[in-house]
């Protein structure tokens, strides 16, 4: 078994216009002061990383890593959720996702998608230059408007969508394979990959590509009422990244999983800061340790109630307290008698 690395934190939700949240140096120092050992960097924010330069220059990456080492943190992964989203966008959502890419491409879906694919290929090379092994992202979605089958979906619609999604992602996965980096899809409502079944359908569409893996985030499974512990038992070989995010589901006589179009505070299912929700993190860390997950435990903070400052401050010790320093020997080794075929046969009465 291997010990999970951490605590680490995803910077995306903490960025702002004022110090210390408006530059890599200052936000990294702030998180180091809170006790974080790693930071996950969103690729879409140029204040944190010049993605093109990182893809083209190992010297740039070495300098960035050296600067962060002096501060006391390291990069856990680069993450490209906004870019991944644009790989597949149904026209019903195109205007809402327009801001995820360059303004000049907002009304040009095909060019916007091509730009996103190129950004992901840059992220593959940048991750390689940074010496990273995993890369969290979103899959994008062509089918999400058709989630609930009413009116009944046309025959073959799902198959056609996953075939198209696989074709769009295959060259990206190949680029990551060349870079020696795993693509870790965050299984998330709003994406075509949102649970185990949809992930399996995608795997089939990309011929079980070895680089198609999972960014495990139990919060999204709580909101779907999916067994997030059994999920680890089933898919642990594909779990290559881990977002530590809490959530709760409190259904009532008025609302359930779909939550009646309510805002986050009033939803039956809502994200919470670590320890304030219903996720059994002790069991999660135990299972991931049991299955030799040796990546990072990365806080992704999203809470409907608590401030981000308090969430970040409480997150580092929470994760540190849950990381299991795995044993290198069995607890009953002291009683061992060694391997002896003759003795074993005697014990068996043979």
Coordinates of C-alpha atoms in Angstrom, one line a residue:
X1 CA 0.0 0.0 0.0
X2 CA 1.0 3.6 -0.5
X3 CA 0.4 6.8 1.5
X4 CA -1.8 9.5 -0.1
X5 CA -0.1 12.8 -0.6
X6 CA -1.5 16.0 0.8
X7 CA -3.0 18.2 1.8
X8 CA -3.4 20.1 -1.4
X9 CA -5.9 22.7 -2.8
X10 CA -7.5 23.5 -6.1
X11 CA -6.9 27.2 -6.7
X12 CA -9.8 28.0 -9.1
X13 CA -12.4 28.9 -6.5
X14 CA -10.1 31.2 -4.6
X15 CA -8.8 33.5 -7.3
X16 CA -9.8 37.1 -7.1
X17 CA -8.8 40.7 -8.0
X18 CA -7.2 41.5 -4.7
X19 CA -4.0 40.2 -3.0
X20 CA -3.2 37.5 -2.1
X21 CA -5.6 35.9 -4.5
X22 CA -4.5 37.6 -7.7
X23 CA -1.1 36.1 -8.5
X24 CA 0.6 32.8 -8.3
X25 CA 3.3 33.9 -5.9
X26 CA 0.9 35.4 -3.3
X27 CA -1.8 32.8 -3.5
X28 CA 0.7 30.0 -3.2
X29 CA 2.3 31.6 -0.2
X30 CA -1.2 32.1 1.4
X31 CA -2.0 28.4 0.9
X32 CA 1.4 27.3 2.2
X33 CA 0.8 29.4 5.3
X34 CA -2.5 27.6 5.8
X35 CA -0.7 24.2 5.8
X36 CA -1.1 23.1 2.2
X37 CA 1.8 21.2 0.6
X38 CA 0.4 21.2 -3.0
X39 CA -1.6 23.4 -5.3
X40 CA -3.7 22.3 -8.3
X41 CA -3.5 25.0 -11.0
X42 CA -6.3 25.8 -13.4
X43 CA -4.9 26.1 -16.9
X44 CA -7.3 28.9 -18.0
X45 CA -6.0 31.6 -15.8
X46 CA -2.9 33.3 -17.2
X47 CA -2.1 34.9 -13.8
X48 CA -1.1 31.5 -12.6
X49 CA 0.5 29.9 -15.7
X50 CA 1.2 30.7 -19.3
X51 CA 0.0 27.5 -20.8
X52 CA 1.6 27.9 -24.2
X53 CA 5.0 28.7 -22.7
X54 CA 4.7 25.8 -20.3
X55 CA 4.1 23.5 -23.2
X56 CA 7.0 24.9 -25.2
X57 CA 9.6 25.5 -22.5
X58 CA 10.8 23.1 -19.8
X59 CA 13.0 25.9 -18.5
X60 CA 9.8 27.9 -17.8
X61 CA 8.3 25.0 -16.0
X62 CA 11.5 24.4 -14.0
X63 CA 11.6 28.0 -13.0
X64 CA 7.9 27.9 -11.9
X65 CA 8.5 24.7 -9.9
X66 CA 11.6 26.2 -8.3
X67 CA 9.7 29.3 -7.3
X68 CA 6.9 27.3 -5.7
X69 CA 9.4 25.0 -3.9
X70 CA 11.0 28.1 -2.3
X71 CA 7.5 29.0 -1.1
X72 CA 6.9 25.5 0.3
X73 CA 4.4 24.0 -2.1
X74 CA 4.5 21.9 -5.3
X75 CA 2.1 21.6 -8.3
X76 CA -0.1 18.5 -7.9
X77 CA -1.8 18.7 -11.3
X78 CA -2.8 21.2 -14.0
X79 CA -6.6 21.2 -14.4
X80 CA -8.5 22.2 -17.5
X81 CA -12.2 21.9 -16.7
X82 CA -13.3 25.0 -18.7
X83 CA -11.3 23.8 -21.7
X84 CA -12.6 20.3 -21.4
X85 CA -16.2 21.6 -21.3
X86 CA -15.8 23.2 -24.7
X87 CA -14.8 20.0 -26.4
X88 CA -18.5 19.1 -26.6
X89 CA -21.2 21.7 -26.1
X90 CA -24.9 21.2 -27.1
X91 CA -26.2 24.4 -28.8
X92 CA -28.7 24.8 -26.0
X93 CA -25.8 25.7 -23.7
X94 CA -23.5 27.5 -26.2
X95 CA -24.3 31.0 -25.0
X96 CA -23.8 30.1 -21.3
X97 CA -20.4 28.5 -22.0
X98 CA -19.2 31.3 -24.4
X99 CA -17.2 32.9 -21.7
X100 CA -15.1 29.8 -21.2
X101 CA -13.0 30.6 -24.3
X102 CA -11.7 33.7 -26.2
X103 CA -14.4 36.4 -26.6
X104 CA -13.7 36.5 -30.4
X105 CA -14.8 32.9 -30.7
X106 CA -18.0 33.2 -28.6
X107 CA -20.3 33.0 -31.6
X108 CA -18.2 30.5 -33.5
X109 CA -18.8 27.0 -31.9
X110 CA -16.6 25.1 -34.3
X111 CA -13.6 27.4 -33.9
X112 CA -14.2 27.5 -30.2
X113 CA -14.1 23.7 -30.0
X114 CA -10.9 23.6 -32.1
X115 CA -9.3 26.1 -29.7
X116 CA -10.3 24.1 -26.7
X117 CA -8.8 20.9 -28.2
X118 CA -5.5 22.8 -28.8
X119 CA -5.5 24.1 -25.2
X120 CA -5.8 20.5 -24.0
X121 CA -3.0 19.3 -26.2
X122 CA -0.9 22.2 -24.8
X123 CA -1.9 21.1 -21.3
X124 CA -0.6 17.6 -22.1
X125 CA 2.8 18.8 -23.0
X126 CA 2.9 21.3 -20.2
X127 CA 2.0 18.6 -17.7
X128 CA 4.9 16.5 -19.1
X129 CA 7.3 19.4 -18.8
X130 CA 6.2 19.9 -15.2
X131 CA 6.8 16.2 -14.4
X132 CA 3.1 15.6 -13.6
X133 CA 1.2 12.3 -14.1
X134 CA -2.5 13.3 -13.9
X135 CA -4.7 15.9 -15.4
X136 CA -8.3 16.6 -14.1
X137 CA -10.8 18.0 -16.6
X138 CA -14.5 17.8 -17.8
X139 CA -15.7 15.7 -20.7
X140 CA -18.2 18.3 -22.1
X141 CA -21.7 17.3 -23.0
X142 CA -23.9 16.7 -26.0
X143 CA -26.6 14.6 -24.3
X144 CA -27.3 16.6 -21.1
X145 CA -30.5 18.2 -22.4
X146 CA -31.8 14.7 -22.9
X147 CA -31.0 13.3 -19.4
X148 CA -34.6 12.6 -18.5
X149 CA -36.3 10.5 -21.3
X150 CA -39.4 12.6 -21.8
X151 CA -40.3 12.9 -24.6
X152 CA -38.7 9.6 -25.3
X153 CA -35.2 9.9 -26.8
X154 CA -34.9 8.9 -30.5
X155 CA -33.5 5.4 -31.0
X156 CA -29.7 5.5 -31.2
X157 CA -29.4 9.1 -29.9
X158 CA -27.2 8.1 -26.9
X159 CA -25.0 5.8 -29.1
X160 CA -24.5 8.6 -31.7
X161 CA -23.6 11.1 -29.0
X162 CA -21.0 8.8 -27.3
X163 CA -19.5 7.9 -30.6
X164 CA -19.1 11.6 -31.4
X165 CA -17.7 12.3 -27.9
X166 CA -15.2 9.5 -28.3
X167 CA -14.1 10.8 -31.7
X168 CA -13.5 14.3 -30.3
X169 CA -11.5 13.0 -27.3
X170 CA -9.5 10.3 -29.0
X171 CA -6.8 12.6 -30.4
X172 CA -6.6 14.5 -27.1
X173 CA -6.1 11.2 -25.2
X174 CA -3.5 10.2 -27.7
X175 CA -1.6 13.5 -27.1
X176 CA -1.7 12.8 -23.3
X177 CA -0.5 9.3 -23.9
X178 CA 2.5 10.6 -25.8
X179 CA 3.1 12.9 -22.9
X180 CA 2.8 10.1 -20.3
X181 CA -0.1 11.8 -18.5
X182 CA -3.5 10.4 -17.5
X183 CA -6.7 12.4 -18.3
X184 CA -8.9 12.3 -15.2
X185 CA -12.5 13.1 -16.0
X186 CA -14.4 14.7 -13.1
X187 CA -17.7 12.8 -13.2
X188 CA -20.1 15.6 -12.8
X189 CA -23.8 16.4 -13.6
X190 CA -23.9 18.6 -16.6
X191 CA -21.2 16.5 -18.3
X192 CA -21.9 13.4 -20.5
X193 CA -19.6 11.6 -18.0
X194 CA -21.3 11.9 -14.7
X195 CA -21.4 8.4 -13.2
X196 CA -19.9 4.9 -13.6
X197 CA -22.3 3.8 -16.4
X198 CA -21.6 6.8 -18.5
X199 CA -17.8 6.5 -17.9
X200 CA -18.0 2.9 -19.1
X201 CA -19.9 3.9 -22.2
X202 CA -17.2 6.5 -22.9
X203 CA -14.4 3.9 -22.4
X204 CA -16.1 1.7 -25.0
X205 CA -16.2 4.6 -27.4
X206 CA -12.4 5.2 -27.0
X207 CA -11.5 1.5 -27.1
X208 CA -10.7 1.4 -23.3
X209 CA -7.9 4.0 -23.8
X210 CA -5.4 3.6 -21.0
X211 CA -5.3 7.4 -20.5
X212 CA -9.0 7.8 -19.9
X213 CA -9.3 7.9 -16.1
X214 CA -11.2 9.4 -13.3
X215 CA -10.9 12.4 -11.0
X216 CA -12.8 11.0 -8.0
X217 CA -15.1 13.5 -6.3
X218 CA -17.6 12.0 -3.9
X219 CA -19.7 15.2 -3.6
X220 CA -21.2 14.8 -7.0
X221 CA -22.2 11.2 -6.1
X222 CA -23.9 12.3 -2.9
X223 CA -26.1 14.7 -5.0
X224 CA -27.0 11.8 -7.3
X225 CA -27.5 9.3 -4.5
X226 CA -24.8 7.0 -5.9
X227 CA -22.8 4.7 -3.6
X228 CA -19.5 6.6 -3.6
X229 CA -17.7 3.9 -1.6
X230 CA -18.7 1.0 -3.8
X231 CA -17.7 3.2 -6.7
X232 CA -14.1 3.0 -5.4
X233 CA -14.3 -0.8 -5.3
X234 CA -15.4 -0.9 -8.9
X235 CA -13.3 1.7 -10.5
X236 CA -10.2 2.1 -8.3
X237 CA -7.8 1.1 -11.1
X238 CA -9.0 4.1 -13.1
X239 CA -9.0 6.6 -10.2
X240 CA -5.9 8.8 -10.8
X241 CA -6.9 12.0 -9.1
X242 CA -8.9 13.0 -6.1
X243 CA -11.0 16.1 -5.2
X244 CA -11.8 16.2 -1.5
X245 CA -15.2 17.9 -1.5
X246 CA -18.1 17.5 0.9
X247 CA -21.9 17.6 0.2
X248 CA -25.2 16.8 1.7
X249 CA -28.6 15.6 0.5
X250 CA -31.7 16.4 2.5
X251 CA -34.8 15.5 0.5
X252 CA -38.2 16.7 1.7
X253 CA -41.8 16.3 0.7
X254 CA -41.2 19.3 -1.6
X255 CA -38.0 18.4 -3.5
X256 CA -35.5 15.7 -4.2
X257 CA -32.5 15.1 -6.4
X258 CA -33.6 17.8 -9.0
X259 CA -34.1 20.4 -6.2
X260 CA -36.9 22.4 -7.8
X261 CA -34.7 25.0 -9.6
X262 CA -33.7 26.4 -6.2
X263 CA -30.5 28.3 -5.6
X264 CA -27.7 26.4 -3.8
X265 CA -28.7 27.4 -0.2
X266 CA -32.2 26.1 -0.7
X267 CA -31.5 22.9 -2.6
X268 CA -32.0 19.4 -1.2
X269 CA -28.5 18.6 -2.5
X270 CA -25.8 21.2 -1.9
X271 CA -22.0 21.4 -1.6
X272 CA -20.5 22.0 1.9
X273 CA -17.1 22.7 3.4
X274 CA -15.2 19.7 4.6
X275 CA -16.7 18.2 7.7
X276 CA -20.0 20.1 7.3
X277 CA -21.6 17.6 4.9
X278 CA -22.4 13.9 4.9
X279 CA -19.4 12.4 3.1
X280 CA -17.7 9.6 5.0
X281 CA -14.1 10.7 4.3
X282 CA -12.6 8.2 6.8
X283 CA -13.9 5.3 4.7
X284 CA -12.9 7.0 1.4
X285 CA -9.3 7.5 2.6
X286 CA -9.2 3.9 3.9
X287 CA -10.4 2.5 0.6
X288 CA -8.1 4.6 -1.6
X289 CA -5.2 3.6 0.7
X290 CA -6.2 0.0 0.5
X291 CA -6.2 0.2 -3.4
X292 CA -2.7 1.9 -3.5
X293 CA -3.9 5.3 -4.6
X294 CA -0.7 7.4 -4.2
X295 CA -1.8 10.6 -5.8
X296 CA -2.8 13.8 -4.1
X297 CA -5.8 14.6 -1.9
X298 CA -6.9 18.0 -3.3
X299 CA -9.4 20.2 -1.6
X300 CA -12.0 21.6 -4.0
X301 CA -13.9 24.1 -2.0
X302 CA -17.5 24.9 -2.9
X303 CA -19.9 25.6 0.0
X304 CA -23.4 27.2 -0.1
X305 CA -23.0 28.6 3.4
X306 CA -19.4 29.0 4.7
X307 CA -16.9 31.5 3.4
X308 CA -14.0 30.4 1.2
X309 CA -11.5 31.8 3.7
X310 CA -12.8 29.7 6.5
X311 CA -13.2 26.7 4.2
X312 CA -9.6 26.9 3.1
X313 CA -8.3 27.4 6.6
X314 CA -10.2 24.3 7.9
X315 CA -9.4 22.2 4.8
X316 CA -5.7 21.6 5.3
X317 CA -5.9 20.1 8.8
X318 CA -9.0 18.2 7.9
X319 CA -7.2 16.4 5.0
X320 CA -4.0 16.0 7.0
X321 CA -6.0 14.3 9.8
X322 CA -7.6 11.8 7.2
X323 CA -4.4 10.8 5.4
X324 CA -3.4 7.3 6.5
X325 CA 0.3 6.6 7.0
X326 CA 0.0 3.1 5.6
X327 CA 1.6 0.2 7.4
X328 CA 4.6 -1.7 6.0
X329 CA 3.9 -4.8 7.9
X330 CA 0.9 -6.9 9.1
X331 CA -0.1 -6.3 12.7
X332 CA 0.3 -10.0 13.5
X333 CA 3.7 -10.4 12.0
X334 CA 5.1 -11.0 15.5
X335 CA 3.3 -14.3 15.6
X336 CA 4.6 -15.5 12.3
X337 CA 6.5 -18.8 12.2
X338 CA 7.9 -18.4 8.7
X339 CA 7.3 -20.5 5.6
X340 CA 8.1 -24.2 6.0
X341 CA 6.5 -26.8 3.8
X342 CA 7.2 -29.7 6.1
X343 CA 5.7 -27.8 9.1
X344 CA 2.7 -26.8 7.1
X345 CA 2.0 -30.4 6.2
X346 CA 2.3 -31.4 9.8
X347 CA -0.2 -28.7 10.9
X348 CA -2.6 -30.0 8.3
X349 CA -2.1 -33.6 9.5
X350 CA -0.6 -34.7 6.2

